[in-house]
């Protein structure tokens, strides 16, 4: 990709200081179409590449990323706003993901289907084989761009597809560097390309007939629009969308561990900008006050500031506008009757971690997905009520339950209408070898090493007549 390939420049800035970091082009739909046309050549090269060579390519990418880990982590922290220790962990996860998909590239198994189950077909043989879909468009969000890019791009290449990646407009520079490493690792020409820009680029990728599948991690509104535009060409669409994840603290829970899960799973992780972060906290009456006291004590110890300092817990949000939206959401919760017990002050793109208590469970603001370091706490009397309130959300990504009762844990987990339940831990947990995704407005897709590589292939059935004489 040439950064001068049509369109005005998008200036990338450090969200905390405003310092200019670089520029990328805002590509036109016509320029995107040219990239997709070129990708057909890359697709033919990837499809012809043996599985062991695809695996070797992905391992070389991982090795090159590992050699530049600190530079990539620093670049990501500077443009994204997450504290450096967290961006370092994100790049490490991406390296693992590339190596994981290298293994999956060699495990795209077909099946032999017994035709003697059908009268009259006993002497015939049927097998299935896995083939690549075509060119995959990977639409990457700003909050964990390197990790989520890896899940999409590495999976596409592992399955023998070409991939066209749209990095997030606010923080594309680290992925520009990763793309250079993919080329250096020996990817065929046009097999791995970036297209930079804003919503017009996403819409073009969804509509172009040369794209076989679109994988999006983003908001529910964005997912609906991409799905609508993709329907015209009947391409596959994989959506991982919004969440309003509930953490339920029962009266037999370890309240300190539960409070720590809220801090690490919301206030001090990703600056609160995580789809599976703890966004609603329901605490049973018997432990409510002890839980809130522990949460406030831990929140007071968090350091807000320069994301490039190792000691920082919470950096700036991705933009000042994003911080303003969080500030306004806190105001709506207070207007609905909640009490602001800590934080909530905004300074530019920084928001002090906020804890709100006495939150009315029916507050419209409580039902919203707040994308920032905010922990609203509501009470409940019976665990069944907590499950009911959690399920009333239109989203269904993750939930968490804190209890020492194993039977209660499994009972509540079964009743929660979500894609994943964490017992005695934070909702903000994602391991690359687990299926990750949700229900309802979160979208029905599951992303993970074993799932995505299969999603990016199609099955072909081959029949051999009279194979058994």
mmCIF file with all atom_site columns, N, CA and C in Angstrom, residues 204-214 226-237:
data_model
loop_
_atom_site.group_PDB
_atom_site.id
_atom_site.type_symbol
_atom_site.label_atom_id
_atom_site.label_alt_id
_atom_site.label_comp_id
_atom_site.label_asym_id
_atom_site.label_entity_id
_atom_site.label_seq_id
_atom_site.pdbx_PDB_ins_code
_atom_site.Cartn_x
_atom_site.Cartn_y
_atom_site.Cartn_z
_atom_site.occupancy
_atom_site.B_iso_or_equiv
_atom_site.pdbx_formal_charge
_atom_site.auth_seq_id
_atom_site.auth_comp_id
_atom_site.auth_asym_id
_atom_site.auth_atom_id
_atom_site.pdbx_PDB_model_num
ATOM 1  N N  . UNK A 1 204 ? -16.963 0.300   1.246  1.00 0.00 ? 204 UNK A N  1
ATOM 2  C CA . UNK A 1 204 ? -16.524 -0.208  -0.055 1.00 0.00 ? 204 UNK A CA 1
ATOM 3  C C  . UNK A 1 204 ? -16.139 -1.680  0.043  1.00 0.00 ? 204 UNK A C  1
ATOM 4  N N  . UNK A 1 205 ? -15.415 -2.046  1.086  1.00 0.00 ? 205 UNK A N  1
ATOM 5  C CA . UNK A 1 205 ? -15.017 -3.444  1.253  1.00 0.00 ? 205 UNK A CA 1
ATOM 6  C C  . UNK A 1 205 ? -16.237 -4.348  1.399  1.00 0.00 ? 205 UNK A C  1
ATOM 7  N N  . UNK A 1 206 ? -17.262 -3.859  2.095  1.00 0.00 ? 206 UNK A N  1
ATOM 8  C CA . UNK A 1 206 ? -18.470 -4.671  2.279  1.00 0.00 ? 206 UNK A CA 1
ATOM 9  C C  . UNK A 1 206 ? -19.209 -4.889  0.965  1.00 0.00 ? 206 UNK A C  1
ATOM 10 N N  . UNK A 1 207 ? -19.126 -3.927  0.065  1.00 0.00 ? 207 UNK A N  1
ATOM 11 C CA . UNK A 1 207 ? -19.921 -3.999  -1.153 1.00 0.00 ? 207 UNK A CA 1
ATOM 12 C C  . UNK A 1 207 ? -19.195 -4.639  -2.325 1.00 0.00 ? 207 UNK A C  1
ATOM 13 N N  . UNK A 1 208 ? -17.876 -4.575  -2.360 1.00 0.00 ? 208 UNK A N  1
ATOM 14 C CA . UNK A 1 208 ? -17.152 -5.025  -3.547 1.00 0.00 ? 208 UNK A CA 1
ATOM 15 C C  . UNK A 1 208 ? -17.306 -6.526  -3.774 1.00 0.00 ? 208 UNK A C  1
ATOM 16 N N  . UNK A 1 209 ? -17.607 -6.944  -4.990 1.00 0.00 ? 209 UNK A N  1
ATOM 17 C CA . UNK A 1 209 ? -17.784 -8.380  -5.261 1.00 0.00 ? 209 UNK A CA 1
ATOM 18 C C  . UNK A 1 209 ? -16.485 -9.169  -5.166 1.00 0.00 ? 209 UNK A C  1
ATOM 19 N N  . UNK A 1 210 ? -15.329 -8.507  -5.235 1.00 0.00 ? 210 UNK A N  1
ATOM 20 C CA . UNK A 1 210 ? -14.068 -9.217  -5.118 1.00 0.00 ? 210 UNK A CA 1
ATOM 21 C C  . UNK A 1 210 ? -13.712 -9.637  -3.716 1.00 0.00 ? 210 UNK A C  1
ATOM 22 N N  . UNK A 1 211 ? -14.502 -9.218  -2.734 1.00 0.00 ? 211 UNK A N  1
ATOM 23 C CA . UNK A 1 211 ? -14.326 -9.643  -1.338 1.00 0.00 ? 211 UNK A CA 1
ATOM 24 C C  . UNK A 1 211 ? -15.264 -10.809 -1.063 1.00 0.00 ? 211 UNK A C  1
ATOM 25 N N  . UNK A 1 212 ? -14.692 -11.914 -0.574 1.00 0.00 ? 212 UNK A N  1
ATOM 26 C CA . UNK A 1 212 ? -15.503 -13.110 -0.305 1.00 0.00 ? 212 UNK A CA 1
ATOM 27 C C  . UNK A 1 212 ? -16.082 -13.115 1.102  1.00 0.00 ? 212 UNK A C  1
ATOM 28 N N  . UNK A 1 213 ? -15.411 -12.430 2.041  1.00 0.00 ? 213 UNK A N  1
ATOM 29 C CA . UNK A 1 213 ? -15.870 -12.431 3.425  1.00 0.00 ? 213 UNK A CA 1
ATOM 30 C C  . UNK A 1 213 ? -15.373 -11.169 4.104  1.00 0.00 ? 213 UNK A C  1
ATOM 31 N N  . UNK A 1 214 ? -16.178 -10.673 5.043  1.00 0.00 ? 214 UNK A N  1
ATOM 32 C CA . UNK A 1 214 ? -15.801 -9.521  5.862  1.00 0.00 ? 214 UNK A CA 1
ATOM 33 C C  . UNK A 1 214 ? -15.825 -9.957  7.313  1.00 0.00 ? 214 UNK A C  1
ATOM 34 N N  . UNK A 1 226 ? -22.560 -2.927  7.904  1.00 0.00 ? 226 UNK A N  1
ATOM 35 C CA . UNK A 1 226 ? -21.698 -3.776  7.086  1.00 0.00 ? 226 UNK A CA 1
ATOM 36 C C  . UNK A 1 226 ? -22.482 -4.976  6.565  1.00 0.00 ? 226 UNK A C  1
ATOM 37 N N  . UNK A 1 227 ? -23.291 -5.587  7.421  1.00 0.00 ? 227 UNK A N  1
ATOM 38 C CA . UNK A 1 227 ? -24.086 -6.746  6.999  1.00 0.00 ? 227 UNK A CA 1
ATOM 39 C C  . UNK A 1 227 ? -25.073 -6.360  5.897  1.00 0.00 ? 227 UNK A C  1
ATOM 40 N N  . UNK A 1 228 ? -25.674 -5.193  6.039  1.00 0.00 ? 228 UNK A N  1
ATOM 41 C CA . UNK A 1 228 ? -26.641 -4.737  5.024  1.00 0.00 ? 228 UNK A CA 1
ATOM 42 C C  . UNK A 1 228 ? -25.954 -4.545  3.679  1.00 0.00 ? 228 UNK A C  1
ATOM 43 N N  . UNK A 1 229 ? -24.789 -3.917  3.696  1.00 0.00 ? 229 UNK A N  1
ATOM 44 C CA . UNK A 1 229 ? -24.080 -3.657  2.440  1.00 0.00 ? 229 UNK A CA 1
ATOM 45 C C  . UNK A 1 229 ? -23.513 -4.946  1.839  1.00 0.00 ? 229 UNK A C  1
ATOM 46 N N  . UNK A 1 230 ? -23.117 -5.876  2.679  1.00 0.00 ? 230 UNK A N  1
ATOM 47 C CA . UNK A 1 230 ? -22.552 -7.133  2.186  1.00 0.00 ? 230 UNK A CA 1
ATOM 48 C C  . UNK A 1 230 ? -23.615 -8.047  1.588  1.00 0.00 ? 230 UNK A C  1
ATOM 49 N N  . UNK A 1 231 ? -24.862 -7.838  1.980  1.00 0.00 ? 231 UNK A N  1
ATOM 50 C CA . UNK A 1 231 ? -25.925 -8.730  1.508  1.00 0.00 ? 231 UNK A CA 1
ATOM 51 C C  . UNK A 1 231 ? -26.084 -8.689  -0.003 1.00 0.00 ? 231 UNK A C  1
ATOM 52 N N  . UNK A 1 232 ? -25.733 -7.580  -0.624 1.00 0.00 ? 232 UNK A N  1
ATOM 53 C CA . UNK A 1 232 ? -25.903 -7.463  -2.065 1.00 0.00 ? 232 UNK A CA 1
ATOM 54 C C  . UNK A 1 232 ? -25.066 -8.445  -2.857 1.00 0.00 ? 232 UNK A C  1
ATOM 55 N N  . UNK A 1 233 ? -23.935 -8.866  -2.311 1.00 0.00 ? 233 UNK A N  1
ATOM 56 C CA . UNK A 1 233 ? -23.077 -9.841  -2.998 1.00 0.00 ? 233 UNK A CA 1
ATOM 57 C C  . UNK A 1 233 ? -23.046 -11.183 -2.268 1.00 0.00 ? 233 UNK A C  1
ATOM 58 N N  . UNK A 1 234 ? -23.902 -11.342 -1.259 1.00 0.00 ? 234 UNK A N  1
ATOM 59 C CA . UNK A 1 234 ? -24.030 -12.605 -0.524 1.00 0.00 ? 234 UNK A CA 1
ATOM 60 C C  . UNK A 1 234 ? -22.683 -13.108 0.016  1.00 0.00 ? 234 UNK A C  1
ATOM 61 N N  . UNK A 1 235 ? -21.813 -12.185 0.381  1.00 0.00 ? 235 UNK A N  1
ATOM 62 C CA . UNK A 1 235 ? -20.546 -12.601 0.975  1.00 0.00 ? 235 UNK A CA 1
ATOM 63 C C  . UNK A 1 235 ? -20.755 -12.990 2.432  1.00 0.00 ? 235 UNK A C  1
ATOM 64 N N  . UNK A 1 236 ? -19.846 -13.771 2.954  1.00 0.00 ? 236 UNK A N  1
ATOM 65 C CA . UNK A 1 236 ? -19.905 -14.143 4.360  1.00 0.00 ? 236 UNK A CA 1
ATOM 66 C C  . UNK A 1 236 ? -19.557 -12.935 5.214  1.00 0.00 ? 236 UNK A C  1
ATOM 67 N N  . UNK A 1 237 ? -20.225 -12.802 6.355  1.00 0.00 ? 237 UNK A N  1
ATOM 68 C CA . UNK A 1 237 ? -19.990 -11.698 7.277  1.00 0.00 ? 237 UNK A CA 1
ATOM 69 C C  . UNK A 1 237 ? -19.818 -12.274 8.678  1.00 0.00 ? 237 UNK A C  1
#
